[in-house]
Each structure stands twice: as structure tokens, then as C-alpha cells.
Coordinates of C-alpha atoms and ligand atoms in Angstrom, one line a residue:
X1 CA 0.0 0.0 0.0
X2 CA 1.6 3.2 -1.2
X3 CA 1.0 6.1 1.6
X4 CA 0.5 9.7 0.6
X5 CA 3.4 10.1 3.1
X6 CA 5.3 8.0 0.0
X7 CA 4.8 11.2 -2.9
X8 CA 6.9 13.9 -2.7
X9 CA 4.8 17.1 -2.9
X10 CA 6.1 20.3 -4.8
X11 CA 3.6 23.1 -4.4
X12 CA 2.5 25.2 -7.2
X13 CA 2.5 28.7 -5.3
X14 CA 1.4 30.5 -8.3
X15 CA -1.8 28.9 -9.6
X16 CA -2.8 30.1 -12.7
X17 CA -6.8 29.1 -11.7
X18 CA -8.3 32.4 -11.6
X19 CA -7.0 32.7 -14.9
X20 CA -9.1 30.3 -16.7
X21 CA -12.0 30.7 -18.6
X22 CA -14.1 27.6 -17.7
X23 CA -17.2 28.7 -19.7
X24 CA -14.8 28.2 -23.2
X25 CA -12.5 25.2 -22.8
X26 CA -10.9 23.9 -25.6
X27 CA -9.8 20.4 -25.4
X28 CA -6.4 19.7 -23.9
X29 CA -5.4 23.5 -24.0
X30 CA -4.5 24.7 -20.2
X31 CA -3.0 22.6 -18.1
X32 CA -3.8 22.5 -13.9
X33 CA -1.3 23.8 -11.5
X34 CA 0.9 20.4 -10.9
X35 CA 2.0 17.6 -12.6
X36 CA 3.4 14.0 -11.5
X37 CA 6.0 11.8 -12.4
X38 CA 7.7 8.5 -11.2
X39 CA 10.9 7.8 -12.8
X40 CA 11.6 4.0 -13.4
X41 CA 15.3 3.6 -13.1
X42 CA 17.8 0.6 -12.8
X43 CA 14.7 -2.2 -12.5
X44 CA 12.3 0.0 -10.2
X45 CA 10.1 2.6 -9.6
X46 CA 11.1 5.3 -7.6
X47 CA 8.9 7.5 -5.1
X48 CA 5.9 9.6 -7.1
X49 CA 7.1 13.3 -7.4
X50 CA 4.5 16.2 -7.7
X51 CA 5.4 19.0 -8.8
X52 CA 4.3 22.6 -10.2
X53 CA 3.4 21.7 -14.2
X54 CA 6.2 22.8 -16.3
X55 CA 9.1 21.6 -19.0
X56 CA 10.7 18.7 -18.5
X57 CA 14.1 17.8 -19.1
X58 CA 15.4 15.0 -21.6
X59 CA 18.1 14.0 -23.5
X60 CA 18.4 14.5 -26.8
X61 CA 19.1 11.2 -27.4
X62 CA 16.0 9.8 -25.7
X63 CA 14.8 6.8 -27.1
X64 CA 11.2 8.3 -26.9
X65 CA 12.3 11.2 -29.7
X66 CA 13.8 8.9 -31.9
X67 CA 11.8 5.5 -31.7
X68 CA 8.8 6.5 -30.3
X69 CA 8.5 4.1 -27.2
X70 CA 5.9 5.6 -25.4
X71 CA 2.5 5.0 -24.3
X72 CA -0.3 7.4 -23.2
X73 CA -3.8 6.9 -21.5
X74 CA -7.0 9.5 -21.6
X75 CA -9.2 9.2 -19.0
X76 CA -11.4 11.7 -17.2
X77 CA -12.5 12.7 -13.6
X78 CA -15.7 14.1 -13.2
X79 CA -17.5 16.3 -10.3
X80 CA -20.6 15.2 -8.1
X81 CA -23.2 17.8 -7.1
X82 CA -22.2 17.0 -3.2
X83 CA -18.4 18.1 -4.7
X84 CA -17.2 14.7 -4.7
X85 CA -14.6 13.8 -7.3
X86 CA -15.4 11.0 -9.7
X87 CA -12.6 8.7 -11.5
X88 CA -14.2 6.9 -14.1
X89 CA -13.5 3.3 -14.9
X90 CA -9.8 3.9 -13.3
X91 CA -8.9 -0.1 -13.2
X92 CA -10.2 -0.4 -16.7
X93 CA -7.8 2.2 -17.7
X94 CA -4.9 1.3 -16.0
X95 CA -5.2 -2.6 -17.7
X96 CA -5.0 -0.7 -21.1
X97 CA -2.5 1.3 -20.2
X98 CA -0.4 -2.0 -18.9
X99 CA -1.4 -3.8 -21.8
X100 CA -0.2 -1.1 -24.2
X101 CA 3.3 -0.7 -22.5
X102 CA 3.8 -4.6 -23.0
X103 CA 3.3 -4.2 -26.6
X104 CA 5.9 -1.7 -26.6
X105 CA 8.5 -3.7 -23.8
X106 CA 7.8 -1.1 -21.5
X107 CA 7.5 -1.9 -17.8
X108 CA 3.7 -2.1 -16.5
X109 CA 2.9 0.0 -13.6
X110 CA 1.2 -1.5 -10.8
X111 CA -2.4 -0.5 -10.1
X112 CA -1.7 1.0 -6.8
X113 CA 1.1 3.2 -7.9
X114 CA -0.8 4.3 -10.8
X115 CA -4.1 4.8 -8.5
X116 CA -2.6 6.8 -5.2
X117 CA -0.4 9.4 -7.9
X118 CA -3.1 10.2 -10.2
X119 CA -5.6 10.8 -6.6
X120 CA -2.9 12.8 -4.7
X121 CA -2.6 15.0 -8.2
X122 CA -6.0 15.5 -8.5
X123 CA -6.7 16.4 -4.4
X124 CA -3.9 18.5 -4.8
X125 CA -5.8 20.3 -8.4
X126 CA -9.0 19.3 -6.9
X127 CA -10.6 23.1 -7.4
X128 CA -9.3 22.9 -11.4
X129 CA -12.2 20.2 -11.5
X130 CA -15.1 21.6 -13.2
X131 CA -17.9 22.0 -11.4
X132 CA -20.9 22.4 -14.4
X133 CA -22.4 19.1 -15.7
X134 CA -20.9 17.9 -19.2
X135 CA -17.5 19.0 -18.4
X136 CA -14.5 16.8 -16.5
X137 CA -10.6 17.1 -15.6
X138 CA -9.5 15.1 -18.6
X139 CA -6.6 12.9 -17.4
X140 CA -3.7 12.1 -19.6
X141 CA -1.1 9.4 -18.1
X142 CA 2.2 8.6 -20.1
X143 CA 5.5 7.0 -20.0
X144 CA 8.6 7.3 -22.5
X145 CA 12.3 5.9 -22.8
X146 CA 14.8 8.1 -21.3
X147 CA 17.5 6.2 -21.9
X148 CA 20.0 8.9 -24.4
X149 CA 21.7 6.4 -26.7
X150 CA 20.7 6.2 -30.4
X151 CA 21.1 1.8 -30.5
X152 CA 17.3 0.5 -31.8
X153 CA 16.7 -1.5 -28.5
X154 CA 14.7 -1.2 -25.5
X155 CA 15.0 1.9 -23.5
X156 CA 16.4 0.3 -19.3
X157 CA 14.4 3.5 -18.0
X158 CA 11.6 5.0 -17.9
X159 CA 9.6 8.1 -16.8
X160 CA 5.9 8.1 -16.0
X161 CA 3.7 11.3 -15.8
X162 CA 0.9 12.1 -15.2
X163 CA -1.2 15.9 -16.5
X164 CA -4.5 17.2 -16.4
X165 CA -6.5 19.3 -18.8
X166 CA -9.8 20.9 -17.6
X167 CA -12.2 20.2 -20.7
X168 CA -15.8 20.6 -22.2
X169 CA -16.5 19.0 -25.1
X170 CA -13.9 17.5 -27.7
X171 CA -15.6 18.2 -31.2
X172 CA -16.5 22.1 -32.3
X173 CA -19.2 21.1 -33.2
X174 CA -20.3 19.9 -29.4
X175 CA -22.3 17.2 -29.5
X176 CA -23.5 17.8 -32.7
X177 CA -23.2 15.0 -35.7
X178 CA -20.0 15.0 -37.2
X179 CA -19.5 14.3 -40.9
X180 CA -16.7 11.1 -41.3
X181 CA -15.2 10.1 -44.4
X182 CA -13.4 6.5 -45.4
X183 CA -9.7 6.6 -46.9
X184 CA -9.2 3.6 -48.9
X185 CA -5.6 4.9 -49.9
X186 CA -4.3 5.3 -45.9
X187 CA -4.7 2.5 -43.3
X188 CA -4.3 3.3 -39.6
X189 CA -3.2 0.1 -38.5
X190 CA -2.3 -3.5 -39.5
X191 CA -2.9 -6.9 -37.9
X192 CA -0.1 -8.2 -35.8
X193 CA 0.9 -4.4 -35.8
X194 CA -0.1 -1.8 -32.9
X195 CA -3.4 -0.8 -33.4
X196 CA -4.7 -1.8 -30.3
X197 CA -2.2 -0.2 -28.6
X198 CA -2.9 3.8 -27.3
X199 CA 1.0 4.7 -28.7
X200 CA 1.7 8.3 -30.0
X201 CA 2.5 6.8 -33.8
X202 CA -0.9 5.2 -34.1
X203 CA -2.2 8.7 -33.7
X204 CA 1.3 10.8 -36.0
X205 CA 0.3 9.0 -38.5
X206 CA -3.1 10.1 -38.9
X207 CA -2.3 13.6 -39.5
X208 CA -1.7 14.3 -43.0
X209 CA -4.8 12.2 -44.0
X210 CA -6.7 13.6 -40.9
X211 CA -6.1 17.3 -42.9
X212 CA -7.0 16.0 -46.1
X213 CA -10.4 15.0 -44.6
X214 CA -10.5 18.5 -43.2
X215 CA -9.8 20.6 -46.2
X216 CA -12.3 18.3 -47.8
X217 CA -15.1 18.9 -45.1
X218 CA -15.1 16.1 -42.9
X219 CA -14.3 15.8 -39.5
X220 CA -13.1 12.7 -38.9
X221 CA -12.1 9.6 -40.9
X222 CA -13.8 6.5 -41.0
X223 CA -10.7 4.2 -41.1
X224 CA -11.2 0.8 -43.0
X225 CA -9.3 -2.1 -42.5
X226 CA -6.0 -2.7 -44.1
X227 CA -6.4 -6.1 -46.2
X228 CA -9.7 -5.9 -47.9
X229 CA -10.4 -2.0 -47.6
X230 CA -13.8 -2.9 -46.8
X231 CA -14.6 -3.2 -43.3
X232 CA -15.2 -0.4 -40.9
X233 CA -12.7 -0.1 -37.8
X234 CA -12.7 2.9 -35.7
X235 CA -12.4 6.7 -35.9
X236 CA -9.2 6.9 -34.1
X237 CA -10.4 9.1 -31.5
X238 CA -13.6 6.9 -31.0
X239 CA -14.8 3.9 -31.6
X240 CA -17.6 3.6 -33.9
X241 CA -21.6 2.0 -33.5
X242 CA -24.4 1.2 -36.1
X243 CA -27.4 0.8 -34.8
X244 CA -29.5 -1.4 -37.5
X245 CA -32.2 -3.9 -37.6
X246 CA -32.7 -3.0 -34.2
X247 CA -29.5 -3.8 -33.1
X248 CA -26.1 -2.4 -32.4
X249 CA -23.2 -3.4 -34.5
X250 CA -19.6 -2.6 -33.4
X251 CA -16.2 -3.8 -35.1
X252 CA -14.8 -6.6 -32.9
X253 CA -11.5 -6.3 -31.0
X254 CA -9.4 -8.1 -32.9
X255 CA -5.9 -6.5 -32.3
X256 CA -6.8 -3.4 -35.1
X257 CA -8.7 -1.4 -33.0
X258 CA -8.5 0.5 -29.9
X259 CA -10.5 -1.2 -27.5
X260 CA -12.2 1.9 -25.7
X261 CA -12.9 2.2 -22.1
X262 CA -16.3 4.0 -23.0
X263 CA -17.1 1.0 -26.0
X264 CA -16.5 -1.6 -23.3
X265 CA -19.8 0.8 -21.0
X266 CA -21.9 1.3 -24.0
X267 CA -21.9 -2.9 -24.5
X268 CA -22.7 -3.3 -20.7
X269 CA -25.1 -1.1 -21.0
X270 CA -26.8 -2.0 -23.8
X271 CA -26.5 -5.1 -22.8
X272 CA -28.0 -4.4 -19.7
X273 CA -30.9 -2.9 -21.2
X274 CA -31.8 -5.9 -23.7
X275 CA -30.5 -4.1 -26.9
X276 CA -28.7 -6.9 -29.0
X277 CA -25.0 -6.1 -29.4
X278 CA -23.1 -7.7 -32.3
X279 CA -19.1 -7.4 -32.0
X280 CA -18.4 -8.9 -35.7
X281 CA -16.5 -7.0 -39.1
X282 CA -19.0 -4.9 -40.6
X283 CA -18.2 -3.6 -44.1
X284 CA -18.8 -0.4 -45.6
X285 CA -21.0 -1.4 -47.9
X286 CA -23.5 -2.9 -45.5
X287 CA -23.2 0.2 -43.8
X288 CA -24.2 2.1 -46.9
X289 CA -26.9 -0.5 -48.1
X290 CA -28.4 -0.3 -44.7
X291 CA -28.8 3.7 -44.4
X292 CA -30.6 3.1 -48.4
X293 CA -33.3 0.9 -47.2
X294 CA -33.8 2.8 -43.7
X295 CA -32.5 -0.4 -41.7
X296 CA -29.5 2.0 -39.9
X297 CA -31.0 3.9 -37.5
X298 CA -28.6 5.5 -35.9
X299 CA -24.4 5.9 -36.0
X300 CA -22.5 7.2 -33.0
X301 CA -19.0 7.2 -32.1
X302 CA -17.6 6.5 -28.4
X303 CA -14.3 7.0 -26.7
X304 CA -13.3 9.2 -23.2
X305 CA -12.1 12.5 -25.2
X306 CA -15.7 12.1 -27.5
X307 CA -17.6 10.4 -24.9
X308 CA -20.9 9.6 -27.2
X309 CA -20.8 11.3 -30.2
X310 CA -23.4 11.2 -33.1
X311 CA -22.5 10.4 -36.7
X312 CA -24.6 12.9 -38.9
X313 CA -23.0 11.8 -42.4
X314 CA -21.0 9.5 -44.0
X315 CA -18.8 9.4 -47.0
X316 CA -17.0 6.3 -48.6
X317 CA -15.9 6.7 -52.7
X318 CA -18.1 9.1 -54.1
X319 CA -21.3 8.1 -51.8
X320 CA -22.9 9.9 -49.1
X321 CA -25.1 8.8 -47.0
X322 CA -26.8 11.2 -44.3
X323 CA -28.0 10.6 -41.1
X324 CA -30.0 13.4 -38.7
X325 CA -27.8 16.2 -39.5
X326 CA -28.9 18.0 -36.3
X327 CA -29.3 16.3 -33.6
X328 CA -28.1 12.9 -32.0
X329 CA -30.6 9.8 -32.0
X330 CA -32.6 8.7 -29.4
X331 CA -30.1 5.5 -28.5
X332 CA -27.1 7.6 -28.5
X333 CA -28.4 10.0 -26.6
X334 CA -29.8 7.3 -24.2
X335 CA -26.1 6.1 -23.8
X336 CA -25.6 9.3 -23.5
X337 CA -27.3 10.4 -20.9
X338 CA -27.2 7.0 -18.7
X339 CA -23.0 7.9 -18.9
X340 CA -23.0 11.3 -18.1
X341 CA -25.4 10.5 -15.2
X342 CA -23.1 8.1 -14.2
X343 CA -20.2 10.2 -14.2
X344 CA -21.5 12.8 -12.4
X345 CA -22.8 10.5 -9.5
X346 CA -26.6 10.9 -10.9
X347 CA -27.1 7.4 -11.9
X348 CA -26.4 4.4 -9.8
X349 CA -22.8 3.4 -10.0
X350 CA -23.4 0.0 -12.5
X351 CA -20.3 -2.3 -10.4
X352 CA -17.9 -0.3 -9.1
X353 CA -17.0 2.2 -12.1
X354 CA -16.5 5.5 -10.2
X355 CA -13.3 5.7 -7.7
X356 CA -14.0 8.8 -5.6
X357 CA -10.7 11.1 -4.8
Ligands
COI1 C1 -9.2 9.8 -25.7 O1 -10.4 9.7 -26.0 O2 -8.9 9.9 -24.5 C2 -8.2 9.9 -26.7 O3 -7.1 9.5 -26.4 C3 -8.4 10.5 -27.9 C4 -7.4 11.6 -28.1 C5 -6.4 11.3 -29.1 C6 -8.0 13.0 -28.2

């Protein structure tokens, strides 16, 4: 058991609070008053430091800089009425996180470690915690190689940190559908590659066709898988849902995707409320055929940045198909709902998803 008496505590004496606007938060664009960080050096981790957020220091020669081994988490904190503070789905978390670093020979931190850091950073920011519904203290945990020698093999050390972003909603366009578009001519991951892993190139190499999209009026691609170019993956900063035929069709996990934290809730849930759920490869053309005859309801994305997000219009080679434009559908915003009630201590906890600070 890892005592608060076990973190050493540098205090911000400067905090940049009353600076922040919290009625227009962009996503991930202040940071709270401290940050943490334990360093994993010759075989162990060290004590947990907090201290005020600021640069780090690193070699130049990092492995993280030049061969990207590194892993990040998102996950989000959220504010009861009574002022409680809400982690959501921490364990959960933490497992992906572990199982990420293994796919990148990085040392897994134990639960505990993780768990008593991240709550003495956020009692420590507790007031940088939003207090209006909808909005959270997104969470971003990470590690990276440290070790300054340019060889291609594993990094011996290691530093874990941990930072906090006060946010509202991720999209501009709030929770408003968002237009996505496929890519046959870029994949985002490969099987037996790193898809499933939450890494920093997964998300690099997104960017240039993630402008493209852009400049051509989408939000967000629909990434397709990388053999066939025909079935439907993720969003790569959600996963994605069809709801047709009266049920709810979801890629399955099968080392491609990211398996979401917030995926994993909507299944429980639906499942909990009797809605069938079908994890299987869905291709884009079903998807397509099915919004023709009317048989696809509804199409909403999930993840912990996005939380639910609609799907107002899809595009795959030439062919649009268009969904409600303004508002999200009554499932998604069912999901919706049932989660942010959750969050926010509204709704009964479903078995043991909130971890209060
Ligand atoms: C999250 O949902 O936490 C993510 O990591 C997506 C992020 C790239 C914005």
C-alpha cells in the first residue's frame, strides 16, 4: 500500500486558476497547477514526485524522440453535485495502459502506484475540477524511454507522468453530428501491428490524411481495414456504433482497434438494457446499403475525449449517405445520458466504475 506520506509534494505557489475561462475550454489547452511523475530507473520505480506543471528535461538522445516508445492513456475525472470527485473506470484504464506498455516492452505499472499518484494529483488540483455538468478534468497518463543512446533497442528506463486538462466537449461542433469520411488509400493500423495499442504513432500517422479529410469537409475519418479496404474499424479518437435492424453493430476487438474504455460501457449497457449487441466485421458497404433501405437507425461514435458522439453523415468513394444532421438519436443520446449520469454521480454506479478522490 503506497501512503500519501510516500509522494513527494512540490507546491505550485502561483496557480494560474483564476486565470481560466471555464465557460470556453478547448480540449487539452490549459493545463492544472501540478503535474506528476515517477521515474523507473535501474529495474524499479522510484517514489511519485509532484510537482508545479512545467518543462521537463530529456536528452536529446531519448529513445522516446527517436523511436517513439511511449504510451499514453486518456481518462477523465468528473465532479458530483455534493463536490465529490469522480474517477471513471480507473482499473479499466490502468489494464490498457499495462497492456499497451507490454506491446511496446515497457515496464507495466502497478495499479496501486498508478491509482494513489493520479488521486494525490487531482486532491492536490481538486478546485481545477469543473464544477458544471458535461465538463471533467481530462486525465492524460504517459511514459517514454529516457535512456539517451541512439542503438534500436529497448529503452532500461523510464519516466511516467501524469497531467491534467480541464475540458468541455472534444468536437466544435459539441455534440453535434459530425461528418466522417473513409480513406481507402491510408490504413491506420495492421494486424499483428499496434493498433490496439494507445502509442503516439498510431495517432502521428493520422495527421496528414486527418487534414486531407478537413480541407475536404469532414471531421473525422472513418478508417477501414487494411487487407480488404472494406470493413469499418474505428475513428481513431472513437470507436464507432451502427445501430441497424434493431441492433447495435460494433467492429470486434481483434488487435486493429482501440478497445475503448467507454465501448467496453456502452456494450454493458446495452446489454444491460436488452438491446442486442453484435461485435463482428462490418463492411462499408453494408453500412451504406443499410442507411438506403432505412434499416440504420442511428451511427455514433464512443471514446473518453468524444464520450458519445453522433455520426450525422458519411462518405465512402463518391457516396454519401446522411443521417439526422442536427441532432443525435434517441439510443445515442440514451447512452448518452445513462453515462454522463453516471459520471457525475446521478445514476447508480453499474459495479464499481466510479473511484472517488
Ligand atoms: C481519448 O479519447 O482519451 C483519446 O485519447 C483521444 C485523443 C487522441 C483525443
Amino acid at each position: 500500500m503506497i501512503s500519501s506520506l510516500d509522494i513527494q509534494i512540490e507546491k505550485n505557489n502561483q496557480s494560474r486558476l483564476q486565470n481560466i475561462d471555464f465557460s470556453n475550454l478547448s480540449f487539452g489547452g490549459v493545463f492544472t497547477d501540478h503535474q506528476a511523475r515517477i521515474a523507473f530507473v535501474d529495474g524499479e520505480w522510484k517514489t511519485p514526485e509532484i510537482m508545479p506543471y512545467g518543462p521537463i528535461e530529456m536528452l536529446p538522445g531519448a529513445k522516446i524522440l527517436h523511436y517513439g516508445q511511449g504510451v499514453f492513456e486518456g481518462m477523465k475525472a468528473f465532479r458530483y453535485q455534493d463536490g465529490k470527485i469522480n474517477i471513471f473506470r480507473a482499473d479499466k484504464h490502468h489494464a490498457r495502459f499495462v497492456r499497451s506498455c507490454e506491446r511496446m516492452n515497457i515496464p507495466g505499472i502497478p495499479f496501486e502506484l498508478f491509482l494513489e499518484t493520479l488521486k494525490s494529483l487531482i486532491n492536490l488540483d481538486r478546485e481545477w475540477v469543473p464544477k458544471e455538468k458535461f465538463k471533467s478534468l481530462y486525465i492524460r497518463p504517459f511514459i517514454f524511454a529516457i535512456d539517451g543512446s541512439l542503438g534500436m533497442s529497448t529503452s532500461l528506463n523510464y519516466h511516467f507522468m501524469i497531467i491534467c486538462s480541464p475540458v468541455g466537449n472534444y468536437y466544435s461542433e459539441g455534440i453535434k453530428p459530425v461528418k466522417l469520411t473513409t480513406m481507402p488509400e491510408y490504413v491506420r493500423a495492421v494486424p499483428g501491428g499496434v493498433g490496439e495499442a494507445k502509442v503516439p504513432g498510431n495517432y502521428a500517422a493520422t495527421l496528414k490524411p486527418g487534414a486531407e479529410a478537413n480541407k475536404a469537409g469532414y471531421t473525422q475519418i472513418l478508417w477501414l481495414d487494411a487487407i480488404e479496404r472494406k470493413y469499418v474499424e474505428e475513428v481513431g479518437t472513437m470507436n464507432i456504433f451502427f445501430y441497424m435492424n434493431d441492433t447495435l453493430v460494433t467492429a470486434p476487438l481483434k488487435g486493429t482497434i482501440l478497445p475503448g474504455v467507454t465501448r467496453m460501457s456502452v456494450i454493458e449497457l446495452a446489454k444491460a438494457k436488452n438491446i442486442p449487441v453484435e461485435e463482428r466485421p462490418i463492411s462499408i458497404d453494408e453500412v451504406l446499403e443499410a442507411a438506403e433501405t432505412g434499416a440504420l437507425k442511428e451511427v455514433f461514435g464512443s471514446g473518453t475525449a468524444a464520450v458519445v458522439s453522433p455520426v450525422g453523415l458519411i462518405h465512402h468513394k463518391g457516396k454519401t449517405v446522411t443521417l439526422d444532421q442536427e441532432k443525435m438519436g434517441p439510443l445515442a443520446q440514451e447512452f448518452y445520458d445513462t453515462i454522463t449520469a453516471i459520471h457525475h454521480g446521478e445514476e447508480e454506479d453499474p459495479d464499481n466504475w466510479c473511484t472517488l478522490v
